[in-house]
Amino acid sequence: MPETEIDIKYVAELARLELNDSDAAKLQRELGQIVNYIAELGELDVSGVEPTAHASLLTNVVREDVRKPSFDRSEMLKNAPGVVDDNLVKVPQVLPGEGSN
Amino acid sequence: MDLSEKNRQTLLGLAGDLKAKKISSVELVNECFKKIDERDNTVKAFLSVDREAALKAAEEADKRRAEGKSLSDFDGIPVGIKDNIAVRGETLSCASKLLKPVVSPYDATAVARLRDKGIIPFGRLNMDEFAMGSSCENSAFQKTCNPCDTERVPGGSSGGSAAAVAAGLVPATLGSDTGGSIRQPAAFCGTVGLKPTYGRISRYGLVAFASSLDQISPLSNSVTDAAALLDIMAGVDRMDSTSLDAAAPNALASALSGAASGSLKGVRIGLPEEYFASGLSSGVDKVMQNSIELAKSMGAELVKVSLPHTKYAVAVYYIVATAEASANLARFDGIRYGDRKEGRDLIDTYFKSRGAGFGDEVKRRILLGTYVLSSGYYDAYYLRAQKVRTLIRKDFEEAYKQCDILLTPVTPNAAFKFGEKSDPLQMYLSDIFTIALNLSGDCGVSVPGGKDEATGMPVGVQFLAPALGEAKLLGAAAAFEAALK
């Protein structure tokens, strides 16, 4: 079977993963082999078969929509890489504009 | 009692010793420290142990016992925890550089239920990064060795959990099983490893890898111990909407009676022909033949069954699991927690944090999952895999019309050497006997079955049962374990 061609740079872009060129070449080759293998599912006739999304014996589970106390803000912020004013997560600039560099 | 003398103590044995005041919880915890000091420099099962917290919990347990206020028979017994299961105040790194700085602000439900019985969550156990791997070689921090032969892998992804039990560092541990991540390392290290029915134990506080497949569960020195821990942790939880509101498993009672009887009379054991067809090493094959003979001599009725879609299970699994993983791991972006690598802007920060933080195998699976979900490929891969998953589930339903439980190998080979399986696809293919169970959502257990004649390494045998069949499953497995001794 021919190796499946995967546009690894495009997939990495979708996945928000920085790859260097040698990693990209290696992953392209490995993923090609794996995709080639999983393509064997194509030989099965699955017409009329319902997909299984979940192994659970349950369908919908609902609960009362009520407010409850959540985690302590200061404790949750201890894990943040950057904090502003002791109560906000510091994030990089999202939109270009004033103050952008 | 001396854990280092008896080396591998059971929870039930320790519960008896604590009750008879042959040992205190503080002595037991100190014994674990001693054993770790002696052996874990080599085995490297633990990433960290908060000794102060463990000793404090042990002192409290001893105090309760002295006052006649013990929370359970297991009050004051330490149980090791895999590093992807949340314990308040402990790291939750999933053996990943990206999450190295993270400290959990809460307990997983499974851990909270152990605490309710006085069980002490003890240390953080090494694993393949984000539970992706079959050898523990994918940990960003250290390589855990198989205690039976330190040149060999302990299996994965719960390699630290299996090695810690096998080396006698702690009497039992928690791991997680998405495609065999408890049963395979249990088999490689010679311990018991349970995968309960999907939804039996709440996943709240388990860092998600593949949400439709993941389950938390115990590794232990006996089937009865696994049953005891299952009974404690099982049950519906409002924090996990996929947890089952089912009758209690009552697995311990069943396992105790199985162990006492040593009989499989009246049990119909199915042998799926596809699991014995080819590819088994001669050592594993011999252990399987002995196990089948033993089951027969114990009174079991042996039935030949077929699971015709077995050969597609690996392909289905690596589509479904990676697709779910690519979505679940999207949250790790270095913004709210974890190791952030600052980029030019927000998007660049995502790329840099994820590129630097994830290891090779995690990247491989995120990319595969992203690919199979991407526009133009979704129907050909992901949707088709979900349909074949239905066929695999139906195979099991048909088989269970003819038998009560199935007996199969856990792995084609005993534990391999470090670096021996460097090709990712070859590594994936070695999961062939464990992953179908996660796709079907049923329960199964790996039990030591003997030794590989060529290497002397442990070989596991696997019992499988229908959803919610843990009592029957562990009753039979405990009988088998008792008869083998």
mmCIF file with all atom_site columns, N, CA and C in Angstrom, chain A residues 36-66:
data_model
loop_
_atom_site.group_PDB
_atom_site.id
_atom_site.type_symbol
_atom_site.label_atom_id
_atom_site.label_alt_id
_atom_site.label_comp_id
_atom_site.label_asym_id
_atom_site.label_entity_id
_atom_site.label_seq_id
_atom_site.pdbx_PDB_ins_code
_atom_site.Cartn_x
_atom_site.Cartn_y
_atom_site.Cartn_z
_atom_site.occupancy
_atom_site.B_iso_or_equiv
_atom_site.pdbx_formal_charge
_atom_site.auth_seq_id
_atom_site.auth_comp_id
_atom_site.auth_asym_id
_atom_site.auth_atom_id
_atom_site.pdbx_PDB_model_num
ATOM 1  N N  . ASN A 1 36 ? -1.580  4.607  7.570  1.00 0.00 ? 36 ASN A N  1
ATOM 2  C CA . ASN A 1 36 ? -1.644  3.489  6.640  1.00 0.00 ? 36 ASN A CA 1
ATOM 3  C C  . ASN A 1 36 ? -2.215  2.243  7.306  1.00 0.00 ? 36 ASN A C  1
ATOM 4  N N  . TYR A 1 37 ? -1.802  2.042  8.542  1.00 0.00 ? 37 TYR A N  1
ATOM 5  C CA . TYR A 1 37 ? -2.289  0.875  9.286  1.00 0.00 ? 37 TYR A CA 1
ATOM 6  C C  . TYR A 1 37 ? -3.772  1.021  9.633  1.00 0.00 ? 37 TYR A C  1
ATOM 7  N N  . ILE A 1 38 ? -4.165  2.178  10.173 1.00 0.00 ? 38 ILE A N  1
ATOM 8  C CA . ILE A 1 38 ? -5.562  2.317  10.602 1.00 0.00 ? 38 ILE A CA 1
ATOM 9  C C  . ILE A 1 38 ? -6.517  2.362  9.405  1.00 0.00 ? 38 ILE A C  1
ATOM 10 N N  . ALA A 1 39 ? -5.973  2.604  8.212  1.00 0.00 ? 39 ALA A N  1
ATOM 11 C CA . ALA A 1 39 ? -6.825  2.626  7.017  1.00 0.00 ? 39 ALA A CA 1
ATOM 12 C C  . ALA A 1 39 ? -7.413  1.250  6.729  1.00 0.00 ? 39 ALA A C  1
ATOM 13 N N  . GLU A 1 40 ? -6.921  0.203  7.409  1.00 0.00 ? 40 GLU A N  1
ATOM 14 C CA . GLU A 1 40 ? -7.470  -1.137 7.193  1.00 0.00 ? 40 GLU A CA 1
ATOM 15 C C  . GLU A 1 40 ? -8.958  -1.226 7.569  1.00 0.00 ? 40 GLU A C  1
ATOM 16 N N  . LEU A 1 41 ? -9.429  -0.271 8.361  1.00 0.00 ? 41 LEU A N  1
ATOM 17 C CA . LEU A 1 41 ? -10.854 -0.264 8.696  1.00 0.00 ? 41 LEU A CA 1
ATOM 18 C C  . LEU A 1 41 ? -11.700 -0.083 7.445  1.00 0.00 ? 41 LEU A C  1
ATOM 19 N N  . GLY A 1 42 ? -11.104 0.463  6.384  1.00 0.00 ? 42 GLY A N  1
ATOM 20 C CA . GLY A 1 42 ? -11.820 0.701  5.138  1.00 0.00 ? 42 GLY A CA 1
ATOM 21 C C  . GLY A 1 42 ? -12.340 -0.567 4.496  1.00 0.00 ? 42 GLY A C  1
ATOM 22 N N  . GLU A 1 43 ? -11.739 -1.718 4.853  1.00 0.00 ? 43 GLU A N  1
ATOM 23 C CA . GLU A 1 43 ? -12.147 -2.970 4.208  1.00 0.00 ? 43 GLU A CA 1
ATOM 24 C C  . GLU A 1 43 ? -13.449 -3.531 4.794  1.00 0.00 ? 43 GLU A C  1
ATOM 25 N N  . LEU A 1 44 ? -13.898 -2.971 5.931  1.00 0.00 ? 44 LEU A N  1
ATOM 26 C CA . LEU A 1 44 ? -15.125 -3.476 6.560  1.00 0.00 ? 44 LEU A CA 1
ATOM 27 C C  . LEU A 1 44 ? -16.365 -2.798 5.992  1.00 0.00 ? 44 LEU A C  1
ATOM 28 N N  . ASP A 1 45 ? -17.444 -3.564 5.869  1.00 0.00 ? 45 ASP A N  1
ATOM 29 C CA . ASP A 1 45 ? -18.725 -2.972 5.480  1.00 0.00 ? 45 ASP A CA 1
ATOM 30 C C  . ASP A 1 45 ? -19.441 -2.526 6.756  1.00 0.00 ? 45 ASP A C  1
ATOM 31 N N  . VAL A 1 46 ? -19.575 -1.222 6.916  1.00 0.00 ? 46 VAL A N  1
ATOM 32 C CA . VAL A 1 46 ? -20.214 -0.707 8.132  1.00 0.00 ? 46 VAL A CA 1
ATOM 33 C C  . VAL A 1 46 ? -21.554 -0.039 7.824  1.00 0.00 ? 46 VAL A C  1
ATOM 34 N N  . SER A 1 47 ? -22.096 -0.328 6.632  1.00 0.00 ? 47 SER A N  1
ATOM 35 C CA . SER A 1 47 ? -23.381 0.307  6.299  1.00 0.00 ? 47 SER A CA 1
ATOM 36 C C  . SER A 1 47 ? -24.466 -0.203 7.254  1.00 0.00 ? 47 SER A C  1
ATOM 37 N N  . GLY A 1 48 ? -25.249 0.728  7.753  1.00 0.00 ? 48 GLY A N  1
ATOM 38 C CA . GLY A 1 48 ? -26.329 0.367  8.668  1.00 0.00 ? 48 GLY A CA 1
ATOM 39 C C  . GLY A 1 48 ? -25.888 0.170  10.105 1.00 0.00 ? 48 GLY A C  1
ATOM 40 N N  . VAL A 1 49 ? -24.565 0.332  10.408 1.00 0.00 ? 49 VAL A N  1
ATOM 41 C CA . VAL A 1 49 ? -24.080 0.170  11.784 1.00 0.00 ? 49 VAL A CA 1
ATOM 42 C C  . VAL A 1 49 ? -24.118 1.519  12.494 1.00 0.00 ? 49 VAL A C  1
ATOM 43 N N  . GLU A 1 50 ? -24.726 1.544  13.672 1.00 0.00 ? 50 GLU A N  1
ATOM 44 C CA . GLU A 1 50 ? -24.764 2.781  14.461 1.00 0.00 ? 50 GLU A CA 1
ATOM 45 C C  . GLU A 1 50 ? -23.403 3.021  15.106 1.00 0.00 ? 50 GLU A C  1
ATOM 46 N N  . PRO A 1 51 ? -22.908 4.272  15.114 1.00 0.00 ? 51 PRO A N  1
ATOM 47 C CA . PRO A 1 51 ? -21.632 4.544  15.787 1.00 0.00 ? 51 PRO A CA 1
ATOM 48 C C  . PRO A 1 51 ? -21.761 4.479  17.307 1.00 0.00 ? 51 PRO A C  1
ATOM 49 N N  . THR A 1 52 ? -20.708 4.032  17.987 1.00 0.00 ? 52 THR A N  1
ATOM 50 C CA . THR A 1 52 ? -20.648 4.068  19.447 1.00 0.00 ? 52 THR A CA 1
ATOM 51 C C  . THR A 1 52 ? -19.774 5.248  19.836 1.00 0.00 ? 52 THR A C  1
ATOM 52 N N  . ALA A 1 53 ? -20.370 6.243  20.503 1.00 0.00 ? 53 ALA A N  1
ATOM 53 C CA . ALA A 1 53 ? -19.577 7.394  20.928 1.00 0.00 ? 53 ALA A CA 1
ATOM 54 C C  . ALA A 1 53 ? -19.067 7.182  22.341 1.00 0.00 ? 53 ALA A C  1
ATOM 55 N N  . HIS A 1 54 ? -19.753 6.325  23.088 1.00 0.00 ? 54 HIS A N  1
ATOM 56 C CA . HIS A 1 54 ? -19.490 6.203  24.503 1.00 0.00 ? 54 HIS A CA 1
ATOM 57 C C  . HIS A 1 54 ? -19.832 4.809  24.966 1.00 0.00 ? 54 HIS A C  1
ATOM 58 N N  . ALA A 1 55 ? -19.028 4.249  25.865 1.00 0.00 ? 55 ALA A N  1
ATOM 59 C CA . ALA A 1 55 ? -19.317 2.910  26.361 1.00 0.00 ? 55 ALA A CA 1
ATOM 60 C C  . ALA A 1 55 ? -20.277 2.939  27.537 1.00 0.00 ? 55 ALA A C  1
ATOM 61 N N  . SER A 1 56 ? -20.676 4.132  27.935 1.00 0.00 ? 56 SER A N  1
ATOM 62 C CA . SER A 1 56 ? -21.525 4.253  29.115 1.00 0.00 ? 56 SER A CA 1
ATOM 63 C C  . SER A 1 56 ? -22.899 3.660  28.876 1.00 0.00 ? 56 SER A C  1
ATOM 64 N N  . LEU A 1 57 ? -23.507 3.156  29.935 1.00 0.00 ? 57 LEU A N  1
ATOM 65 C CA . LEU A 1 57 ? -24.859 2.609  29.836 1.00 0.00 ? 57 LEU A CA 1
ATOM 66 C C  . LEU A 1 57 ? -25.887 3.731  29.973 1.00 0.00 ? 57 LEU A C  1
ATOM 67 N N  . LEU A 1 58 ? -25.420 4.967  30.075 1.00 0.00 ? 58 LEU A N  1
ATOM 68 C CA . LEU A 1 58 ? -26.310 6.092  30.348 1.00 0.00 ? 58 LEU A CA 1
ATOM 69 C C  . LEU A 1 58 ? -26.649 6.858  29.081 1.00 0.00 ? 58 LEU A C  1
ATOM 70 N N  . THR A 1 59 ? -27.759 7.613  29.133 1.00 0.00 ? 59 THR A N  1
ATOM 71 C CA . THR A 1 59 ? -28.013 8.587  28.071 1.00 0.00 ? 59 THR A CA 1
ATOM 72 C C  . THR A 1 59 ? -27.805 9.981  28.670 1.00 0.00 ? 59 THR A C  1
ATOM 73 N N  . ASN A 1 60 ? -28.854 10.800 28.730 1.00 0.00 ? 60 ASN A N  1
ATOM 74 C CA . ASN A 1 60 ? -28.633 12.136 29.274 1.00 0.00 ? 60 ASN A CA 1
ATOM 75 C C  . ASN A 1 60 ? -28.718 12.143 30.801 1.00 0.00 ? 60 ASN A C  1
ATOM 76 N N  . VAL A 1 61 ? -27.835 12.907 31.402 1.00 0.00 ? 61 VAL A N  1
ATOM 77 C CA . VAL A 1 61 ? -27.846 13.062 32.851 1.00 0.00 ? 61 VAL A CA 1
ATOM 78 C C  . VAL A 1 61 ? -28.036 14.546 33.132 1.00 0.00 ? 61 VAL A C  1
ATOM 79 N N  . VAL A 1 62 ? -29.059 14.893 33.877 1.00 0.00 ? 62 VAL A N  1
ATOM 80 C CA . VAL A 1 62 ? -29.290 16.309 34.181 1.00 0.00 ? 62 VAL A CA 1
ATOM 81 C C  . VAL A 1 62 ? -29.208 16.532 35.689 1.00 0.00 ? 62 VAL A C  1
ATOM 82 N N  . ARG A 1 63 ? -28.967 17.771 36.051 1.00 0.00 ? 63 ARG A N  1
ATOM 83 C CA . ARG A 1 63 ? -28.945 18.123 37.470 1.00 0.00 ? 63 ARG A CA 1
ATOM 84 C C  . ARG A 1 63 ? -29.611 19.479 37.631 1.00 0.00 ? 63 ARG A C  1
ATOM 85 N N  . GLU A 1 64 ? -29.960 19.810 38.842 1.00 0.00 ? 64 GLU A N  1
ATOM 86 C CA . GLU A 1 64 ? -30.534 21.119 39.137 1.00 0.00 ? 64 GLU A CA 1
ATOM 87 C C  . GLU A 1 64 ? -29.523 22.194 38.774 1.00 0.00 ? 64 GLU A C  1
ATOM 88 N N  . ASP A 1 65 ? -30.004 23.268 38.154 1.00 0.00 ? 65 ASP A N  1
ATOM 89 C CA . ASP A 1 65 ? -29.121 24.371 37.792 1.00 0.00 ? 65 ASP A CA 1
ATOM 90 C C  . ASP A 1 65 ? -29.108 25.382 38.941 1.00 0.00 ? 65 ASP A C  1
ATOM 91 N N  . VAL A 1 66 ? -28.302 25.080 39.937 1.00 0.00 ? 66 VAL A N  1
ATOM 92 C CA . VAL A 1 66 ? -28.243 25.963 41.099 1.00 0.00 ? 66 VAL A CA 1
ATOM 93 C C  . VAL A 1 66 ? -26.806 26.410 41.354 1.00 0.00 ? 66 VAL A C  1
#
